[in-house]
CSV table of C-alpha atoms in Angstrom, one decimal:
chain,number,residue,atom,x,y,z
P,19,UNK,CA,-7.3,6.8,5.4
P,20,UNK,CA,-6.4,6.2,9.0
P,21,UNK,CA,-3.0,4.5,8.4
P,22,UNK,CA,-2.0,6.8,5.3
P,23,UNK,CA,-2.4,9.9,8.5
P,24,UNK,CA,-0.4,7.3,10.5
P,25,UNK,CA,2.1,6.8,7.7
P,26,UNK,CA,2.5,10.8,7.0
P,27,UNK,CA,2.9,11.7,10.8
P,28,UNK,CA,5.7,9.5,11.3
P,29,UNK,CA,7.4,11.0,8.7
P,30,UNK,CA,10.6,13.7,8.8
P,31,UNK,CA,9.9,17.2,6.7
P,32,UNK,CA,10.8,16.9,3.3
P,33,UNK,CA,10.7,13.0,3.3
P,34,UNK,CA,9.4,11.1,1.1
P,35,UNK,CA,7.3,7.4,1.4
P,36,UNK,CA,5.8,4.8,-1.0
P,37,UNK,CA,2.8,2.9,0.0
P,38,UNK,CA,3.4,-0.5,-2.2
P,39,UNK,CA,0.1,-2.7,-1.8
P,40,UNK,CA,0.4,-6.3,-3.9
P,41,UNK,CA,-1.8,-9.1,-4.0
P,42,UNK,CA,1.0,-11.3,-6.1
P,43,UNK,CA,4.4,-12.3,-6.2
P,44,UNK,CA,6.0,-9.7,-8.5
P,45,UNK,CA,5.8,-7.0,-5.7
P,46,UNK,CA,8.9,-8.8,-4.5
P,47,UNK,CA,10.7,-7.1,-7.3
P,48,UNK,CA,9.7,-4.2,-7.0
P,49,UNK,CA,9.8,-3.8,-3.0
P,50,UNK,CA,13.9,-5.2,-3.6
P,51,UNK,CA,14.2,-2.1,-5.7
P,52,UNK,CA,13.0,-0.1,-3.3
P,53,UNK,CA,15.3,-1.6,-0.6
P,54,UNK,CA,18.2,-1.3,-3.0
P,55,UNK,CA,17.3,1.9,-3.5
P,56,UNK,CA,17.6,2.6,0.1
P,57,UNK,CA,14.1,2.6,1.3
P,58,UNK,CA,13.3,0.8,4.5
P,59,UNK,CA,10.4,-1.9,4.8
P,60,UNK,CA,8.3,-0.4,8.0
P,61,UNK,CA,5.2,-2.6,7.7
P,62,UNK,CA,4.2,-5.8,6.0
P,63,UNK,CA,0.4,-6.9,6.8
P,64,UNK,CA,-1.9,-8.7,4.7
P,65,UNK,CA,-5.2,-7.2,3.6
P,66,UNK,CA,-8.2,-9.4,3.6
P,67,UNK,CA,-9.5,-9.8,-0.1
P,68,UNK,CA,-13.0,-8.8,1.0
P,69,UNK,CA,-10.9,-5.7,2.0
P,70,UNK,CA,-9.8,-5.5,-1.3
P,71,UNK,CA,-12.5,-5.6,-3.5
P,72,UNK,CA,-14.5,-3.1,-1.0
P,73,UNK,CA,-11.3,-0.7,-1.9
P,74,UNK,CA,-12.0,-1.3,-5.1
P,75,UNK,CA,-15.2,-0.8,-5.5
P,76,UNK,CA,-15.2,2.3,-3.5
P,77,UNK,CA,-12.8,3.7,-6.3
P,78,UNK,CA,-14.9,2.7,-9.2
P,79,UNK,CA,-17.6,4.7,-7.7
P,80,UNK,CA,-15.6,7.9,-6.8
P,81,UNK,CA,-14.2,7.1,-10.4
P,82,UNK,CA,-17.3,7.5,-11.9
P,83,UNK,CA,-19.2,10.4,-9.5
Protein backbone atom coordinates (compact mmCIF):
# COMPACT_ATOMS: atom_id res chain seq x y z
CA UNK A 1 0.00 0.00 0.00
CA UNK A 2 2.93 2.19 1.04
CA UNK A 3 4.69 2.27 -2.41
CA UNK A 4 1.33 2.40 -4.51
CA UNK A 5 0.99 6.19 -2.18
CA UNK A 6 4.62 6.61 -3.13
CA UNK A 7 3.98 5.73 -6.78
CA UNK A 8 0.65 8.20 -6.94
CA UNK A 9 2.42 11.12 -5.20
CA UNK A 10 5.12 11.29 -7.64
CA UNK A 11 2.86 11.57 -10.15
CA UNK A 12 1.77 14.87 -12.45
CA UNK A 13 -2.29 15.61 -12.54
CA UNK A 14 -3.97 13.82 -15.15
CA UNK A 15 -1.08 11.22 -15.48
CA UNK A 16 -1.41 8.03 -15.76
CA UNK A 17 0.93 4.81 -14.32
CA UNK A 18 0.97 0.98 -14.65
CA UNK A 19 2.22 -1.10 -11.88
CA UNK A 20 3.51 -4.33 -13.88
CA UNK A 21 4.53 -7.08 -11.17
CA UNK A 22 5.97 -10.61 -12.96
CA UNK A 23 7.39 -13.49 -11.53
CA UNK A 24 8.41 -14.88 -15.24
CA UNK A 25 9.98 -14.07 -18.35
CA UNK A 26 7.10 -13.01 -20.57
CA UNK A 27 6.79 -9.63 -18.64
CA UNK A 28 9.69 -8.64 -20.82
CA UNK A 29 7.19 -8.35 -23.58
CA UNK A 30 4.99 -6.73 -22.19
CA UNK A 31 7.13 -4.06 -20.23
CA UNK A 32 8.87 -3.51 -24.12
CA UNK A 33 5.33 -2.48 -25.13
CA UNK A 34 5.02 -0.31 -22.54
CA UNK A 35 8.48 1.30 -23.31
CA UNK A 36 7.55 1.52 -26.97
CA UNK A 37 4.61 2.94 -26.04
CA UNK A 38 6.39 5.65 -24.35
CA UNK A 39 6.26 4.69 -20.78
CA UNK A 40 9.35 5.09 -18.68
CA UNK A 41 10.76 2.10 -16.36
CA UNK A 42 11.07 3.99 -12.79
CA UNK A 43 11.68 0.89 -10.61
CA UNK A 44 12.74 -2.66 -11.11
CA UNK A 45 13.05 -4.63 -7.60
CA UNK A 46 12.43 -8.15 -6.92
CA UNK A 47 9.83 -9.33 -4.55
CA UNK A 48 10.60 -12.11 -2.28
CA UNK A 49 8.24 -15.25 -3.10
CA UNK A 50 7.35 -15.50 0.55
CA UNK A 51 6.18 -11.90 -0.33
CA UNK A 52 4.27 -13.21 -2.97
CA UNK A 53 2.30 -15.82 -1.78
CA UNK A 54 1.42 -13.60 1.48
CA UNK A 55 0.01 -11.04 -1.34
CA UNK A 56 -1.70 -13.68 -2.49
CA UNK A 57 -3.16 -15.07 0.14
CA UNK A 58 -4.25 -11.87 1.47
CA UNK A 59 -6.44 -11.45 -1.82
CA UNK A 60 -8.03 -14.78 -1.54
CA UNK A 61 -9.33 -13.83 1.71
CA UNK A 62 -10.55 -10.23 0.89
CA UNK A 63 -11.85 -12.29 -2.27
CA UNK A 64 -13.90 -14.31 -0.32
CA UNK A 65 -15.02 -11.90 2.86
Amino acid sequence: EEDMQDAAEAMEPNSSAAVLVWENVWARKVSQAMRNAGGELVAFERVPHEVVQAAREWVVEQANA
